[in-house]
Amino acid sequence: MSSENSSADDVQRVWDVVVVGAGPAGASAAYAAAVAGRSVLLLEKAELPRYKTCGGGIIGPSRDALPPGFELPLRDRVHAVTFSNNGRFTRTRRSRQMLFGLINRPDFDQQLVEHAQKAGAELRTGATVQRVEQHGSAVPDRRTVAVVLQGGETLLARAVVGADGSASRIGAHVGVKLDQVDLGLEAEIPVPETVAEDWKGRVLIDWGPMPGSYGWVFPKGDTLTVGVISARGEGAATKRYLEEFTGRLGLAGFEPSISSGHLTRCRADDSPLSRGRVLVCGDAAGLLEPWTREGISFALRSGRLAGEWAVRIAEAHDAVDARRQALNYAFAVKAGLGVEMSIGRRMLAVFERRPGLFHAALTGFRPAWNAFRDITRGSTNLAELVRSHPMAQRALTVLDRRQADGRYPADGRPPAGDEAEVDGESAGGGESAAGGDVTS
């Protein structure tokens, strides 16, 4: 077991906040609590840096949630998006301004941890948490939580933040409930300079063959991150989709340096975010955008909130006050991220039935592309877009109603005469969606 800034008297020490997991959510929580002047211990079971299955797209909300002075270790800056519908009707949209950035997770996560350390948090790696206890002989008083490590060592804290990923032990303690589980498969493919140059500054998003599935290519210098995601239970079909996707891109002949898989999990609406003096955030809480399964911005934002409210819980002198602060944390998460997730669920429900509609809109209907551009840049989000744009409200309401009425059959094909028309606006917008570039 390796450690940094830890000592033999950790068992006797009572930390203000112990954070479990040093990904974006955990590092953000540790930073927020440390900046507030509290003693913070950040636990990570792996040695850092470590690989994580993740596309590595940093959209505006992620950028805006980073600590002050954080310089993104960007591998590329995206100014163009190529969309295709299961390999067909390919079209590229371009933007004069950067849409979003691309990072490698090991570099990004390591830098976040370093910022938490600079703020005063202490890091301990190689530390696997077996369980947390809020009652019993390991807990000296009602203001303390015991964090039990593999091997039996016990650490004490006034508050605990669980940020230990989608298979979270802390999430199990809290009782996190999930209502959407998806399988992502990804390959990191080193490519020659000529191939890398073709992809520089441009990503590909392909709407896939299974309901709710899509694939992506993210360029990162001399490596392409190629991945697909679909609902869990379609493992063989998801693997076949990745193979066919890679093949038709002409990348099958290149040997991946890493091939990996990962389950993403979205929380149910009534899933708890706390139990006693223990909070959960990020993947451990099932917080991610249900349609795109984007999780970095949700991890950064919920982690910061968890760190801020963990400080208040640490200061609470009784269970009633601790409960009040935990409820305030839950309210803050639900009022922001929860609203975005509810809109994302509605978008996913329609996308599962009508991927062609989304493709036609994004490639041929300028307001839809403008919305995509604004969301990735961070000037708005799905919830704000629907709240502030009457046309978006009407469109989603119409799609919801048609979905509920069963007007979209299971195969996703629209009934005759129902070709992508919402509120009198053709999704084609008068422009062909079959090819060509458009600059906004």
Coordinates of N, CA, C and O in Angstrom, one line a residue, residues 258-351:
I258 N -5.5 0.0 -26.1 CA -6.4 -0.4 -25.0 C -7.8 -0.6 -25.5 O -8.3 0.1 -26.3
S259 N -8.4 -1.7 -25.1 CA -9.8 -2.0 -25.3 C -10.4 -2.3 -24.0 O -9.9 -3.0 -23.1
S260 N -11.6 -1.6 -23.7 CA -12.2 -1.7 -22.4 C -13.7 -1.5 -22.5 O -14.3 -1.2 -23.5
G261 N -14.3 -1.9 -21.4 CA -15.8 -1.7 -21.3 C -16.2 -1.1 -19.9 O -15.4 -1.2 -19.0
H262 N -17.4 -0.6 -19.9 CA -17.8 0.1 -18.7 C -19.3 0.2 -18.6 O -19.9 0.4 -19.7
L263 N -19.9 0.0 -17.4 CA -21.3 0.2 -17.3 C -21.6 1.6 -16.7 O -20.9 2.0 -15.8
T264 N -22.5 2.3 -17.4 CA -22.9 3.6 -16.8 C -24.3 3.4 -16.2 O -25.1 2.6 -16.7
R265 N -24.6 4.0 -15.1 CA -25.8 3.8 -14.4 C -26.5 5.2 -14.0 O -25.8 6.0 -13.4
C266 N -27.7 5.3 -14.4 CA -28.5 6.5 -14.0 C -29.4 6.2 -12.8 O -30.0 5.2 -12.8
R267 N -29.4 7.2 -11.9 CA -30.3 7.0 -10.7 C -31.8 7.1 -11.0 O -32.2 7.7 -12.0
A268 N -32.6 6.4 -10.2 CA -34.0 6.6 -10.3 C -34.4 7.9 -9.6 O -33.6 8.4 -8.8
D269 N -35.5 8.5 -10.0 CA -35.9 9.8 -9.4 C -36.0 9.8 -7.9 O -35.7 10.8 -7.3
D270 N -36.4 8.7 -7.3 CA -36.5 8.7 -5.8 C -35.3 8.1 -5.1 O -35.3 7.7 -3.9
S271 N -34.2 8.0 -5.8 CA -33.0 7.4 -5.2 C -32.4 8.4 -4.2 O -32.3 9.6 -4.5
P272 N -32.0 7.9 -3.0 CA -31.4 8.8 -2.0 C -30.0 9.2 -2.4 O -29.3 8.6 -3.2
L273 N -29.6 10.4 -1.9 CA -28.3 11.0 -2.2 C -27.5 11.0 -0.9 O -26.3 11.5 -0.9
S274 N -28.1 10.6 0.2 CA -27.4 10.6 1.5 C -28.0 9.6 2.4 O -29.1 9.1 2.3
R275 N -27.2 9.3 3.5 CA -27.6 8.5 4.6 C -26.8 8.9 5.8 O -25.6 8.7 5.8
G276 N -27.5 9.5 6.8 CA -26.8 10.0 7.9 C -25.8 11.1 7.5 O -26.1 12.1 6.9
R277 N -24.5 10.8 7.8 CA -23.4 11.8 7.5 C -22.7 11.4 6.3 O -21.5 11.8 6.0
V278 N -23.3 10.5 5.4 CA -22.6 10.1 4.2 C -23.4 10.6 3.0 O -24.6 10.4 2.9
L279 N -22.7 11.2 2.1 CA -23.2 11.7 0.8 C -22.6 10.9 -0.3 O -21.5 10.4 -0.2
V280 N -23.4 10.9 -1.5 CA -22.8 10.3 -2.7 C -22.9 11.3 -3.8 O -23.8 12.2 -3.8
C281 N -22.0 11.2 -4.8 CA -22.0 12.2 -5.9 C -21.5 11.4 -7.1 O -21.0 10.3 -7.1
G282 N -21.5 12.1 -8.3 CA -21.0 11.5 -9.5 C -21.6 10.2 -9.9 O -22.8 9.9 -9.6
D283 N -20.8 9.3 -10.5 CA -21.3 8.0 -10.8 C -21.8 7.2 -9.7 O -22.7 6.3 -9.8
A284 N -21.2 7.4 -8.5 CA -21.7 6.6 -7.3 C -23.1 7.0 -6.9 O -23.8 6.1 -6.3
A285 N -23.6 8.1 -7.3 CA -25.0 8.5 -7.1 C -25.9 8.3 -8.3 O -27.1 8.5 -8.2
G286 N -25.3 7.8 -9.4 CA -26.0 7.6 -10.6 C -26.4 8.9 -11.3 O -27.4 9.0 -12.0
L287 N -25.5 9.9 -11.2 CA -25.7 11.2 -11.8 C -24.9 11.3 -13.1 O -23.7 11.4 -13.1
L288 N -25.7 11.2 -14.2 CA -25.2 11.5 -15.5 C -26.3 11.8 -16.4 O -27.5 11.5 -16.1
E289 N -26.0 12.3 -17.6 CA -27.1 12.7 -18.5 C -27.6 11.4 -19.2 O -26.8 10.8 -19.9
P290 N -28.9 11.1 -19.1 CA -29.4 9.8 -19.6 C -29.3 9.6 -21.1 O -29.1 8.5 -21.5
W291 N -29.4 10.7 -21.9 CA -29.5 10.5 -23.3 C -28.0 10.3 -23.9 O -27.8 9.3 -24.5
T292 N -27.2 11.2 -23.6 CA -25.8 11.1 -24.1 C -24.9 10.3 -23.2 O -23.8 9.9 -23.6
R293 N -25.3 10.1 -22.0 CA -24.5 9.4 -20.9 C -23.3 10.2 -20.6 O -22.3 9.6 -20.2
E294 N -23.3 11.5 -20.8 CA -22.2 12.4 -20.4 C -22.1 12.5 -18.9 O -23.1 12.8 -18.3
G295 N -21.0 12.2 -18.3 CA -20.9 12.1 -16.9 C -19.8 13.0 -16.3 O -19.9 13.3 -15.1
I296 N -18.9 13.6 -17.1 CA -17.8 14.4 -16.4 C -18.4 15.7 -15.8 O -18.1 16.0 -14.7
S297 N -19.3 16.3 -16.6 CA -19.8 17.6 -16.0 C -20.7 17.3 -14.8 O -20.7 18.1 -13.8
F298 N -21.4 16.2 -14.8 CA -22.2 15.8 -13.6 C -21.3 15.5 -12.4 O -21.7 15.8 -11.3
A299 N -20.2 14.8 -12.7 CA -19.3 14.5 -11.6 C -18.7 15.7 -11.0 O -18.6 15.9 -9.8
L300 N -18.2 16.6 -11.8 CA -17.6 17.8 -11.3 C -18.5 18.7 -10.5 O -18.2 19.2 -9.5
R301 N -19.7 18.9 -11.1 CA -20.7 19.7 -10.4 C -21.3 19.1 -9.1 O -21.4 19.8 -8.1
S302 N -21.6 17.8 -9.2 CA -22.1 17.2 -8.0 C -21.0 17.0 -6.9 O -21.3 17.1 -5.7
G303 N -19.8 16.8 -7.4 CA -18.7 16.7 -6.4 C -18.5 17.9 -5.7 O -18.3 17.9 -4.5
R304 N -18.5 19.0 -6.4 CA -18.3 20.3 -5.7 C -19.4 20.6 -4.7 O -19.1 21.0 -3.5
L305 N -20.7 20.3 -5.1 CA -21.8 20.4 -4.1 C -21.6 19.5 -2.9 O -21.8 19.9 -1.8
A306 N -21.2 18.3 -3.2 CA -21.0 17.3 -2.1 C -19.9 17.8 -1.1 O -20.1 17.7 0.1
G307 N -18.8 18.3 -1.6 CA -17.8 18.8 -0.8 C -18.2 20.0 0.1 O -17.9 20.0 1.3
E308 N -19.0 20.9 -0.5 CA -19.5 22.0 0.2 C -20.4 21.6 1.3 O -20.4 22.1 2.5
W309 N -21.4 20.7 1.0 CA -22.3 20.3 2.1 C -21.7 19.3 3.1 O -22.2 19.2 4.2
A310 N -20.7 18.6 2.7 CA -20.0 17.7 3.6 C -19.4 18.5 4.7 O -19.3 18.1 5.9
V311 N -18.9 19.7 4.4 CA -18.3 20.6 5.4 C -19.4 21.0 6.4 O -19.2 21.0 7.6
R312 N -20.6 21.3 5.9 CA -21.7 21.7 6.8 C -22.1 20.5 7.7 O -22.4 20.6 8.9
I313 N -22.1 19.3 7.1 CA -22.5 18.1 7.9 C -21.4 17.8 8.9 O -21.7 17.5 10.1
A314 N -20.1 18.1 8.6 CA -19.0 17.9 9.5 C -19.2 18.8 10.7 O -18.8 18.5 11.9
E315 N -19.8 20.0 10.5 CA -20.0 21.0 11.6 C -21.2 20.7 12.4 O -21.4 21.3 13.5
A316 N -22.1 19.8 11.9 CA -23.4 19.6 12.6 C -23.1 18.9 13.9 O -22.4 17.9 14.0
H317 N -23.8 19.3 14.9 CA -23.6 18.7 16.3 C -24.6 17.7 16.6 O -24.4 17.0 17.7
D318 N -25.6 17.5 15.8 CA -26.5 16.4 16.1 C -27.1 15.9 14.8 O -26.9 16.4 13.7
A319 N -27.9 14.8 14.9 CA -28.4 14.1 13.8 C -29.4 14.9 13.0 O -29.5 14.9 11.8
V320 N -30.2 15.7 13.7 CA -31.2 16.6 13.1 C -30.5 17.6 12.2 O -30.9 17.8 11.0
D321 N -29.5 18.3 12.7 CA -28.8 19.3 11.9 C -28.1 18.6 10.7 O -28.1 19.1 9.6
A322 N -27.5 17.4 10.9 CA -26.8 16.7 9.8 C -27.8 16.3 8.7 O -27.5 16.5 7.5
R323 N -29.0 15.9 9.2 CA -30.0 15.5 8.2 C -30.5 16.8 7.4 O -30.7 16.7 6.2
R324 N -30.6 17.9 8.1 CA -31.0 19.1 7.4 C -30.0 19.5 6.3 O -30.4 19.8 5.2
Q325 N -28.7 19.4 6.6 CA -27.7 19.7 5.6 C -27.7 18.7 4.5 O -27.5 19.1 3.3
A326 N -27.9 17.5 4.8 CA -28.0 16.4 3.7 C -29.2 16.7 2.8 O -29.1 16.5 1.6
L327 N -30.3 17.1 3.4 CA -31.5 17.4 2.6 C -31.2 18.6 1.7 O -31.7 18.7 0.5
N328 N -30.5 19.6 2.2 CA -30.1 20.8 1.4 C -29.2 20.4 0.2 O -29.4 20.9 -0.9
Y329 N -28.3 19.4 0.5 CA -27.5 18.9 -0.6 C -28.4 18.2 -1.7 O -28.2 18.5 -2.9
A330 N -29.3 17.4 -1.2 CA -30.2 16.7 -2.2 C -31.0 17.7 -3.0 O -31.2 17.6 -4.2
F331 N -31.5 18.8 -2.3 CA -32.3 19.8 -3.0 C -31.4 20.5 -4.1 O -31.9 20.7 -5.2
A332 N -30.2 20.8 -3.7 CA -29.3 21.5 -4.7 C -29.0 20.6 -5.9 O -29.0 21.1 -7.1
V333 N -28.8 19.3 -5.7 CA -28.6 18.4 -6.8 C -29.8 18.3 -7.7 O -29.7 18.4 -8.9
K334 N -31.0 18.1 -7.1 CA -32.2 17.8 -7.8 C -32.6 19.1 -8.6 O -33.2 19.0 -9.7
A335 N -32.4 20.3 -8.0 CA -32.9 21.5 -8.6 C -32.1 21.8 -9.8 O -32.6 22.5 -10.8
G336 N -30.8 21.4 -9.9 CA -30.0 21.6 -11.1 C -29.8 20.4 -11.9 O -30.4 20.2 -13.0
L337 N -29.0 19.5 -11.5 CA -28.7 18.3 -12.3 C -29.9 17.4 -12.4 O -30.1 16.8 -13.5
G338 N -30.8 17.3 -11.4 CA -32.0 16.5 -11.5 C -32.9 16.9 -12.6 O -33.5 16.1 -13.4
V339 N -33.1 18.3 -12.8 CA -33.9 18.8 -13.9 C -33.3 18.4 -15.2 O -34.0 18.0 -16.2
E340 N -32.0 18.6 -15.3 CA -31.3 18.2 -16.6 C -31.5 16.7 -16.9 O -31.7 16.4 -18.1
M341 N -31.4 15.9 -15.9 CA -31.6 14.5 -16.1 C -33.0 14.1 -16.6 O -33.2 13.3 -17.4
S342 N -34.0 14.8 -16.0 CA -35.4 14.5 -16.4 C -35.7 14.9 -17.9 O -36.4 14.2 -18.6
I343 N -35.1 16.0 -18.3 CA -35.2 16.4 -19.7 C -34.4 15.3 -20.6 O -34.9 14.9 -21.6
G344 N -33.2 14.9 -20.1 CA -32.5 13.9 -20.8 C -33.2 12.6 -21.0 O -33.1 11.9 -22.0
R345 N -34.0 12.2 -20.0 CA -34.7 11.0 -20.1 C -35.8 11.1 -21.2 O -36.1 10.1 -21.9
R346 N -36.4 12.2 -21.2 CA -37.5 12.5 -22.3 C -36.8 12.4 -23.6 O -37.4 11.9 -24.6
M347 N -35.6 13.0 -23.8 CA -34.9 13.0 -25.0 C -34.6 11.6 -25.4 O -34.7 11.2 -26.6
L348 N -34.1 10.8 -24.5 CA -33.7 9.4 -24.8 C -34.9 8.6 -25.2 O -34.8 7.8 -26.2
A349 N -36.0 8.8 -24.6 CA -37.2 8.0 -24.9 C -37.6 8.3 -26.4 O -38.0 7.3 -27.1
V350 N -37.5 9.5 -26.8 CA -37.8 9.8 -28.2 C -36.7 9.3 -29.1 O -37.0 8.7 -30.2
F351 N -35.4 9.5 -28.7 CA -34.3 9.1 -29.5 C -34.3 7.6 -29.8 O -34.0 7.1 -30.9

